[in-house]
Structures are given as structure tokens and as C-alpha cells.
Coordinates of N, CA and C in Angstrom, one line a residue:
X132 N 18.2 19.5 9.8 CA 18.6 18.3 9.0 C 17.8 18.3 7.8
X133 N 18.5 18.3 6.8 CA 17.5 18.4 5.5 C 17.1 17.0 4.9
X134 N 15.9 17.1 4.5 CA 15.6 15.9 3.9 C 14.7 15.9 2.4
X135 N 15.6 14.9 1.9 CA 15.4 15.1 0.4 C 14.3 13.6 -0.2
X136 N 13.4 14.3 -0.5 CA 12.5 12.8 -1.1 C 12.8 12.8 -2.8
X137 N 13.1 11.3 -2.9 CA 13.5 11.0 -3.8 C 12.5 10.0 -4.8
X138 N 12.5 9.7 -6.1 CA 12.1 8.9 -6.8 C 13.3 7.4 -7.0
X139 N 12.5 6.2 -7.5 CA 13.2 5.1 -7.0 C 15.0 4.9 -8.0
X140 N 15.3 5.9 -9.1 CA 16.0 5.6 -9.8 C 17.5 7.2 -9.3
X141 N 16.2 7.7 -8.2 CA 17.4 9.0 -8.0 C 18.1 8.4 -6.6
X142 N 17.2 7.5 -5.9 CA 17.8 6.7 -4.4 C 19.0 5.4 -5.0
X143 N 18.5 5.0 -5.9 CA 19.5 4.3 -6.3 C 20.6 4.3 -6.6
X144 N 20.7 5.7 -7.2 CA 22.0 6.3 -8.1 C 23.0 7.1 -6.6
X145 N 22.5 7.9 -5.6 CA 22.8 8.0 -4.6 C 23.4 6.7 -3.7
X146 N 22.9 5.7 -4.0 CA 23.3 4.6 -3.4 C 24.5 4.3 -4.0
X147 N 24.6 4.1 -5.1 CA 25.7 3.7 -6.1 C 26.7 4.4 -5.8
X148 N 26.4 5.8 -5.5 CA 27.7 7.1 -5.4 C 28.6 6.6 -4.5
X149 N 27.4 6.4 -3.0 CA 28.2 6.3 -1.8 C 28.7 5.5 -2.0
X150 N 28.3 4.0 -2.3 CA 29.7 2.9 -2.5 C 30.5 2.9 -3.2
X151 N 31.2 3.9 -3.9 CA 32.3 4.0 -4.9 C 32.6 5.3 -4.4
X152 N 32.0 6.1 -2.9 CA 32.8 6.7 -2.2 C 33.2 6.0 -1.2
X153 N 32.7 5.3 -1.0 CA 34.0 4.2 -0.1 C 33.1 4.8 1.6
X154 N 32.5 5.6 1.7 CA 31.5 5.7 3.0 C 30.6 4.8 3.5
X155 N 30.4 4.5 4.7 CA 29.1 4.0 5.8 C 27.9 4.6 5.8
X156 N 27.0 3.3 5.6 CA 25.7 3.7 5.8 C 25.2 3.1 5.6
X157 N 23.9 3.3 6.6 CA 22.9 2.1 6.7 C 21.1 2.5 5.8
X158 N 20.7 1.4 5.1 CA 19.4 1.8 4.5 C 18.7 1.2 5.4
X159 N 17.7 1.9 5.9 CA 16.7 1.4 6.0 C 15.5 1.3 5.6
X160 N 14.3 0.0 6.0 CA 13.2 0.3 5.1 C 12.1 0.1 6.4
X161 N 11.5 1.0 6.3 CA 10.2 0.8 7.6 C 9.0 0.8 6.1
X162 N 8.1 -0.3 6.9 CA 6.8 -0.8 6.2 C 6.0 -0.4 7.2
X163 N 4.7 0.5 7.0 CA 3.3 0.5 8.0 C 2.6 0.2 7.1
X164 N 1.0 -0.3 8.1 CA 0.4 -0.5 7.5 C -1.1 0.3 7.1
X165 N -1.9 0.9 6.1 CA -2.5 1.6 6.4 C -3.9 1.3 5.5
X166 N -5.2 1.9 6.1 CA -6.5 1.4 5.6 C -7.1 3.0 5.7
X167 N -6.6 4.1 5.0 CA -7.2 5.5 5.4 C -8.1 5.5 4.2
X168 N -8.9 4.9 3.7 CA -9.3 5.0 2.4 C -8.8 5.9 1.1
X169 N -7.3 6.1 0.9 CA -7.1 6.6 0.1 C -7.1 6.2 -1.2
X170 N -7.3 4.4 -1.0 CA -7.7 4.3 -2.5 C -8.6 3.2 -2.7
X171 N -9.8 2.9 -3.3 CA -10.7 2.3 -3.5 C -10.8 1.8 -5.1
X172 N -11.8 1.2 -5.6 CA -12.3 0.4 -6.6 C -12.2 1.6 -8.0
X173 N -12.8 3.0 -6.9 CA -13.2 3.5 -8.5 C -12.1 4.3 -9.0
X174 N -11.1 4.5 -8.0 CA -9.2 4.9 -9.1 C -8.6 3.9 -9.3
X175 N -8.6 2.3 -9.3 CA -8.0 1.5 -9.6 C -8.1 2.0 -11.1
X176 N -6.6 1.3 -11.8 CA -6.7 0.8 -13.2 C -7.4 -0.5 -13.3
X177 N -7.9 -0.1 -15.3 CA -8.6 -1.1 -15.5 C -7.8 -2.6 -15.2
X178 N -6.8 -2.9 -15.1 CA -5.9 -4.3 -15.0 C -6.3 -4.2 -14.0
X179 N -5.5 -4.3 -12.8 CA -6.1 -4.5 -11.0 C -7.8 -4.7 -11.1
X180 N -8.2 -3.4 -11.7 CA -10.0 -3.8 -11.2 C -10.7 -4.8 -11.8
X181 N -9.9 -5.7 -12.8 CA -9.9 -6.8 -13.0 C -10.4 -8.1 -12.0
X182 N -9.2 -7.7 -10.7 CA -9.6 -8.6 -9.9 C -10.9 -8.2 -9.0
X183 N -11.7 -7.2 -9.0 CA -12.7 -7.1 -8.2 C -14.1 -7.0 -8.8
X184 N -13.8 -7.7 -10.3 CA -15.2 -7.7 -11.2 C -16.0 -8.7 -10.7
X185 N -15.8 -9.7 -10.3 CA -16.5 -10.6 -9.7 C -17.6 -10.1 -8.6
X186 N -16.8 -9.2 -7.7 CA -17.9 -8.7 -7.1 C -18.9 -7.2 -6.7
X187 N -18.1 -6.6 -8.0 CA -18.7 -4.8 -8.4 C -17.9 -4.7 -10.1
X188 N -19.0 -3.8 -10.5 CA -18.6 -3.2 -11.7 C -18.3 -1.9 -11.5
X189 N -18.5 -1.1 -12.8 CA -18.6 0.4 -12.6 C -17.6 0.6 -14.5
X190 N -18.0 2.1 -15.0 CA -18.5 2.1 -16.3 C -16.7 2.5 -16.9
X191 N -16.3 2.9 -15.8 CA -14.7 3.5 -16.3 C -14.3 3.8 -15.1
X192 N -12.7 4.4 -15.2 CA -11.7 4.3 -13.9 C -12.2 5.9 -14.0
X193 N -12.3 6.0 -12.3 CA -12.9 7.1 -11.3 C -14.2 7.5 -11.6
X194 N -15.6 6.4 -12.6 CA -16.8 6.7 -12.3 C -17.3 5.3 -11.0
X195 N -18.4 5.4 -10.6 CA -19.1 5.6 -8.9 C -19.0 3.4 -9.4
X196 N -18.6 3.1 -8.7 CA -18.3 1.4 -8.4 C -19.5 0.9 -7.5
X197 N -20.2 -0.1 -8.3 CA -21.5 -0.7 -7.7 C -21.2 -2.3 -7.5
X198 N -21.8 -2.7 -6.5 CA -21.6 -4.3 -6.0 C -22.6 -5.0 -6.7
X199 N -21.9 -5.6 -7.6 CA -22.6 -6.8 -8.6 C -23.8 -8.0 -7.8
X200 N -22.9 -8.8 -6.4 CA -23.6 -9.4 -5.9 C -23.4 -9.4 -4.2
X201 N -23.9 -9.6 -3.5 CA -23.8 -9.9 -1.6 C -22.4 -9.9 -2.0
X202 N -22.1 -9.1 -1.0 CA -20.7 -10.0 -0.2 C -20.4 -9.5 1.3
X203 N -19.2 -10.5 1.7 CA -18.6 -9.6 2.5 C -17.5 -9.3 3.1
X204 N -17.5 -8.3 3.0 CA -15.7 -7.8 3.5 C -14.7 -8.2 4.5
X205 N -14.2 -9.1 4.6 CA -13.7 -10.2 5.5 C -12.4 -9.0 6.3
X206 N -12.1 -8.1 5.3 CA -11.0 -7.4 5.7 C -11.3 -6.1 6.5
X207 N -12.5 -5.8 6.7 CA -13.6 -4.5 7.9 C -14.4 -5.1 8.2
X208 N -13.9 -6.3 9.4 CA -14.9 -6.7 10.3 C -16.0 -7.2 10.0
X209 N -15.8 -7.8 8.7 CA -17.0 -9.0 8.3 C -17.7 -8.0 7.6
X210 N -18.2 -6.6 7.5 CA -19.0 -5.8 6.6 C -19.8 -6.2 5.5
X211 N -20.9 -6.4 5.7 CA -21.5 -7.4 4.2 C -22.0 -5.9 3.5
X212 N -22.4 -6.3 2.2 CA -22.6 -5.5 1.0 C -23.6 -5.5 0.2
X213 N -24.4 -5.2 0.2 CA -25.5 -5.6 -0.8 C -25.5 -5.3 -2.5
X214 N -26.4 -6.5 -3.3 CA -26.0 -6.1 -4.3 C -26.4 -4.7 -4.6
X215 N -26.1 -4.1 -5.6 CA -26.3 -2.6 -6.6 C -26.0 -1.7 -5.1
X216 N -25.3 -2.2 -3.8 CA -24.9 -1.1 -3.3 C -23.7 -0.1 -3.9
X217 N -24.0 1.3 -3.8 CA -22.7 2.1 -4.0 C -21.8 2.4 -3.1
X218 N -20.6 1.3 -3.4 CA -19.5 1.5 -3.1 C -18.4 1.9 -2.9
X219 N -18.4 3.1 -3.9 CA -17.2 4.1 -4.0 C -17.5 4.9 -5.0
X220 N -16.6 6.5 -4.8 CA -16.8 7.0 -6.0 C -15.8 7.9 -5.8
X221 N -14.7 8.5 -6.9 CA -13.6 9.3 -6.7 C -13.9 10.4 -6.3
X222 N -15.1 10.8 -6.5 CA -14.7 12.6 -6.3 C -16.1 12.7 -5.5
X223 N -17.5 11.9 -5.3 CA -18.8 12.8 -4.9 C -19.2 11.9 -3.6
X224 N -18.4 10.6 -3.0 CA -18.7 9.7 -1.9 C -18.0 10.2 -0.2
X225 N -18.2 11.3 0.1 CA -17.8 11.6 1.2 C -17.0 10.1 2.3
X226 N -17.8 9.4 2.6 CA -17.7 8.1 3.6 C -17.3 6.7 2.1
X227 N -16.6 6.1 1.9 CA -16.4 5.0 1.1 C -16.8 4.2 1.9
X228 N -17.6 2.9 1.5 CA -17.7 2.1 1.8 C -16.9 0.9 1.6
X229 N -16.1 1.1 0.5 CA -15.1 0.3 0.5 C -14.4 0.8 0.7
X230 N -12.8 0.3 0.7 CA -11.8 0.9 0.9 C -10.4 0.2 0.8
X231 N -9.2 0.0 0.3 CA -8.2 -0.9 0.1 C -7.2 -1.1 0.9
X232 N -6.7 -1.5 1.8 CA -5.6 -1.9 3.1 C -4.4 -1.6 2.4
X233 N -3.4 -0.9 2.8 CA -1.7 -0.5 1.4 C -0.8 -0.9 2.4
X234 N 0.4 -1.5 2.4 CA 1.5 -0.8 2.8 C 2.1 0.3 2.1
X235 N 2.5 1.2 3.3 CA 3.3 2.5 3.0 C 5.0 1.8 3.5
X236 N 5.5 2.0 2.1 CA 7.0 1.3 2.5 C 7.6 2.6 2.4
X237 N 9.1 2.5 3.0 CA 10.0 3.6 3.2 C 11.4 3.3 3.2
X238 N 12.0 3.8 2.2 CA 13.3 3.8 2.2 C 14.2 4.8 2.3
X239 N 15.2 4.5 3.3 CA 15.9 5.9 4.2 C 17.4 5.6 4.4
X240 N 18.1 6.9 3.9 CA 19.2 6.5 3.7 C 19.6 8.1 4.7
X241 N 20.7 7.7 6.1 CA 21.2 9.0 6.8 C 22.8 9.1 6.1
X242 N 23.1 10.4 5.8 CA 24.4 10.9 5.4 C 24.9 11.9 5.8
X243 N 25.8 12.1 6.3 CA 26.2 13.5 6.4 C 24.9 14.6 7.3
X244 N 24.2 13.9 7.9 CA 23.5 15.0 8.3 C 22.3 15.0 7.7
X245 N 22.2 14.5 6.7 CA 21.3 14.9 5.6 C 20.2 13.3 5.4
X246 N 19.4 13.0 5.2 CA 18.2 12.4 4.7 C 18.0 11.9 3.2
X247 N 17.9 10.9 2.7 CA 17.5 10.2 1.6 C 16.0 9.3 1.7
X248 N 15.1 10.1 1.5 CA 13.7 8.8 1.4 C 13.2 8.9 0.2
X249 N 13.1 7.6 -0.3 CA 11.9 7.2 -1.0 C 11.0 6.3 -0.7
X250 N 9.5 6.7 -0.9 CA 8.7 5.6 -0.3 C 7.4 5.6 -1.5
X251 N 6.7 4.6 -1.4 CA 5.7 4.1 -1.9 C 4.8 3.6 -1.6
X252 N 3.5 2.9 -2.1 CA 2.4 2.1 -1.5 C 2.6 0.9 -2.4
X253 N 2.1 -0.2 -1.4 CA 1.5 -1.3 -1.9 C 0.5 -2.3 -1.7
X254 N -0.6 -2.0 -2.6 CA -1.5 -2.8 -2.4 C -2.1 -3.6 -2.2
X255 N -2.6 -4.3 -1.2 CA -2.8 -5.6 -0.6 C -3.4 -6.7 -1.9
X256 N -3.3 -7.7 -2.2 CA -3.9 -8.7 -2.8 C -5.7 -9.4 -2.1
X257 N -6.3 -9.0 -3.3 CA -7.6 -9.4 -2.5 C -7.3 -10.9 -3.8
X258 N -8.8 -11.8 -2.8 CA -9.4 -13.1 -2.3 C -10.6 -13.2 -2.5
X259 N -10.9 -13.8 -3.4 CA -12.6 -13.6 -2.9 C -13.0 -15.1 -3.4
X260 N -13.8 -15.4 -2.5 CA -13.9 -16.7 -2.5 C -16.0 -17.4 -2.0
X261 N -16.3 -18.3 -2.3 CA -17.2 -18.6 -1.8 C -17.5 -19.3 -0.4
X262 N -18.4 -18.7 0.7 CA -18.5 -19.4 1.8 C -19.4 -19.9 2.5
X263 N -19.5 -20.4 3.3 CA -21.5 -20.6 4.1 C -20.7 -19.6 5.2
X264 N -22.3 -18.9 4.9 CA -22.0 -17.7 6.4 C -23.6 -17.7 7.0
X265 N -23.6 -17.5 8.2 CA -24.9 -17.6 8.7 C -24.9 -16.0 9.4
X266 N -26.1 -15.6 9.4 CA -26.0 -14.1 9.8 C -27.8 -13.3 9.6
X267 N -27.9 -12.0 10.3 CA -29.1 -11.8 10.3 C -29.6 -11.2 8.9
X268 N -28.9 -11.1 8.0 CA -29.4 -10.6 6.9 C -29.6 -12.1 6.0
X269 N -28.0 -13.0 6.0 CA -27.8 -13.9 5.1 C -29.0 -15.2 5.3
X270 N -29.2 -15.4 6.9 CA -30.0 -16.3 7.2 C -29.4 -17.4 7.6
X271 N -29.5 -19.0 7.5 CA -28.4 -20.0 8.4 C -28.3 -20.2 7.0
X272 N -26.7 -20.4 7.0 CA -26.1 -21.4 6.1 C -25.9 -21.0 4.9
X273 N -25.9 -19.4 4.8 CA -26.3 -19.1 3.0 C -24.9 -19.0 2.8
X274 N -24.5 -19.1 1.4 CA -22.9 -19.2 0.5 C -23.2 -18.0 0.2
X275 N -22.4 -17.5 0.3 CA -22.0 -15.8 0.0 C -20.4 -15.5 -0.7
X276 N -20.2 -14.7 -1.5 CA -18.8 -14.5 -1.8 C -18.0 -13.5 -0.9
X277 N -16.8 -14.1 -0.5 CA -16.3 -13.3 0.5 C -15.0 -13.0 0.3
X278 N -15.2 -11.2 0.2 CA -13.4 -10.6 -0.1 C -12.4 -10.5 1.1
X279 N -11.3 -11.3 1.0 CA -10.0 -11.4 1.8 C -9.0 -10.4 1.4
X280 N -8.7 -9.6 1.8 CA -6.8 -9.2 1.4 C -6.0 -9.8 2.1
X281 N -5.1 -10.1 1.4 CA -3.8 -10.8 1.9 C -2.6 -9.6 1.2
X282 N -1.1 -9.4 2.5 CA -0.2 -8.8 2.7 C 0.4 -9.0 0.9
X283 N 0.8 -7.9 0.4 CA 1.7 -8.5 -1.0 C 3.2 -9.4 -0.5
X284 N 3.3 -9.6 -2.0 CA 4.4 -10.3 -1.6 C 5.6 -9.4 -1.6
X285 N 6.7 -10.4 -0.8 CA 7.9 -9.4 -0.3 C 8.4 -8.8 -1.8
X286 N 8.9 -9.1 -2.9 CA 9.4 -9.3 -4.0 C 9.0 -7.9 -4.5
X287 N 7.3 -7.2 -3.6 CA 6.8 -6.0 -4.6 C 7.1 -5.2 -3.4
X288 N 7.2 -5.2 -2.4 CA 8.1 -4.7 -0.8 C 9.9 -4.3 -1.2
X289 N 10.7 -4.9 -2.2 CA 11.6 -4.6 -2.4 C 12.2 -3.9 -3.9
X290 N 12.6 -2.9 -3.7 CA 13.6 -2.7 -4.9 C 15.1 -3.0 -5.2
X291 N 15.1 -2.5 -6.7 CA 16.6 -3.5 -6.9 C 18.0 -2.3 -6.1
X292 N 18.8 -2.6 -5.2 CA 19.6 -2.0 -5.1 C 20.9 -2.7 -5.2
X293 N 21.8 -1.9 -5.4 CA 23.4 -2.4 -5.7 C 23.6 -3.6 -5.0
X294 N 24.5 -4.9 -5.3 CA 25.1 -6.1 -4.7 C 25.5 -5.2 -3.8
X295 N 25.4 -5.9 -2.5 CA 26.7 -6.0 -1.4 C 25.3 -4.6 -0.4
X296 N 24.9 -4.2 -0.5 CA 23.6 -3.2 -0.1 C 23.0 -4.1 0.9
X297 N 23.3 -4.1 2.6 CA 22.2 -4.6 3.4 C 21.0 -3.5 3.7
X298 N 20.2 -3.8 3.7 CA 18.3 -3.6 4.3 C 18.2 -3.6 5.8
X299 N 18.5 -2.9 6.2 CA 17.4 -3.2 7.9 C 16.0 -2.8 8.2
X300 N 15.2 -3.8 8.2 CA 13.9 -3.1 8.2 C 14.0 -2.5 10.0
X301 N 13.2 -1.5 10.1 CA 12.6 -1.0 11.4 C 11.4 -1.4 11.6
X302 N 11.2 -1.4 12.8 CA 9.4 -1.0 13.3 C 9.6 0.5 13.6
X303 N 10.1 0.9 14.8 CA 10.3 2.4 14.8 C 11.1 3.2 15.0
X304 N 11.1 4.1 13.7 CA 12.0 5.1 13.0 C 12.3 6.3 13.8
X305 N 12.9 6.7 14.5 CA 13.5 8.1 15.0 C 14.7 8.9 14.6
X306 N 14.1 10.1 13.8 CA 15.1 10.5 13.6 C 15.6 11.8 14.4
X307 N 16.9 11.7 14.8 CA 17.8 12.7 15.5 C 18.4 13.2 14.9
X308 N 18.3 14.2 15.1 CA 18.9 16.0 14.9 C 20.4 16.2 15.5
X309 N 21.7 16.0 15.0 CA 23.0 15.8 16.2 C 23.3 17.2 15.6
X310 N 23.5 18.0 17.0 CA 23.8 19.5 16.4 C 25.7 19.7 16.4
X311 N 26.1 18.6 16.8 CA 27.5 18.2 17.4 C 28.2 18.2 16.0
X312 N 27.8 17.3 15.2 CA 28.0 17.3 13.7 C 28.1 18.3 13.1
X313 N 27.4 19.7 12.9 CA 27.7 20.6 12.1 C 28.6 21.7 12.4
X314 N 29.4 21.9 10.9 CA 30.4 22.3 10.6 C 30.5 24.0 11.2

């Protein structure tokens, strides 16, 4: 069963085909969720890393990202941070200590036997906020800044596809091999 990975303007145009071939089929979109450290502070663009100046700097995109002030990472188990700790670094930090939560979205179209995906990431929206935390480093009651991610919104979860195009999301994807089908 062959399967073809596509970019979001070649899934679409395939989309378009089949409904002006008058054929069935169903898209679907399976979203996981994933925190493998594949992307951190110091390959953000400078826009995005915008939002995490408040609590690390670092001198350009993919040099070593240092924590400005305490914090702590609400989204790995409370993780506090110290300031001028190093954070991340693209290419020389074996273990990150930071790390960014993505959905991996996936869009899958079966035909004929054959496979259509395109998929993507999307990056969680961080939060950071001031709080009283009591703790063995912070002490009772100290305000600390504390980074949240929150899920993106659906809007950056979807692409534009043709009117009249239903979505089925899955949770789990199986795909079958029908040897019955071939010609």
C-alpha cells in the first residue's frame, strides 16, 4: 500500500481532484500529543521567542538560552529553574532542560489503495504568570513566575479545505493492507 507524504497545498489540490471526480472518501485528522524535546527556546524564531523573554534570554536563534529569573515549569511537574541556569542549546545540550509540548497533527486521505498524509506540529501556547509557591528552595509563600502551556487553538489544528469536505478526527489510526483490492 503506498503512501505518499504530502505538503499542505499538494493535499489540497488532491482533495479538489477527488471531488470533481465524483469519488468517496473519508479525511481524516488524528492529533497526538508529544513533549520529545524536539524543540526548545534556542530554535524558536525571534517572534515566538518573544513570548519567553520574560523568563530567559539568549543572544540569537540556535545560540545556548539562559533563565533570566526563578521560575517554574508548571508544564514538567512543577520543575523550578534557577536564574542564569542553562536551558537549552541547539546543537552542544545533550539533556534540555527545557523543552516545548507540540501537537503532531495528521491528515489522511485512503484511495484506491493508496495513502495521502500530510502532517504538522503545533506548538503549545505558553503562560507565564506570577504566583505564591511555597517549596524547599522558594521558602513559604515566595511569588515566583510560573510557565503554563496551554493546548493551541483549534483554528491553528485546522486547514482550509474545499466546502462540503467532512474531518473525522480519530484517536486510533489503523491502517489495513486489503490484498482483495488489487488488480
Amino acid at each position: 500500500m503506498p503512501l505518499y507524504e504530502c505538503n499542505e497545498h499538494q493535499f489540497v489540490e488532491n482533495i479538489r481532484r477527488l471531488l470533481e471526480s465524483g469519488e468517496k472518501f473519508v479525511v481524516n485528522r488524528r492529533i497526538t500529543m508529544h513533549d520529545d524535546a524536539r524543540y526548545g527556546p534556542a530554535t524558536l524564531p525571534d517572534e515566538e521567542f518573544k513570548r519567553y523573554e520574560t523568563l530567559c534570554t539568549r543572544k540569537s536563534v540556535n545560540s545556548t538560552v539562559y533563565a533570566r529569573v526563578p521560575f517554574v515549569d508548571a508544564g514538567h511537574n512543577n520543575r523550578m529553574h534557577d536564574a542564569e541556569e542553562n536551558l537549552h542549546a541547539a546543537t552542544s545540550l545533550m539533556f534540555p532542560r527545557m523543552s516545548m509540548p507540540y501537537y503532531r497533527v495528521e491528515y489522511s486521505v485512503n484511495v484506491w489503495g493508496s495513502t495521502y498524509v500530510f502532517t504538522f506540529d503545533a506548538l503549545y501556547d505558553p503562560e507565564i504568570v506570577i504566583e505564591k509557591r511555597s517549596g524547599k528552595r522558594l521558602g513559604k509563600g515566595a511569588l515566583v513566575h510560573v510557565l503554563r502551556y496551554n493546548p493551541p487553538q483549534e483554528r491553528v489544528l485546522a486547514i482550509n479545505l474545499p466546502k462540503g469536505v467532512v474531518v473525522l478526527d480519530v484517536k486510533h489510526m489503523v491502517r489495513v493492507v486489503d490484498h482483495n483490492s488489487n488488480f
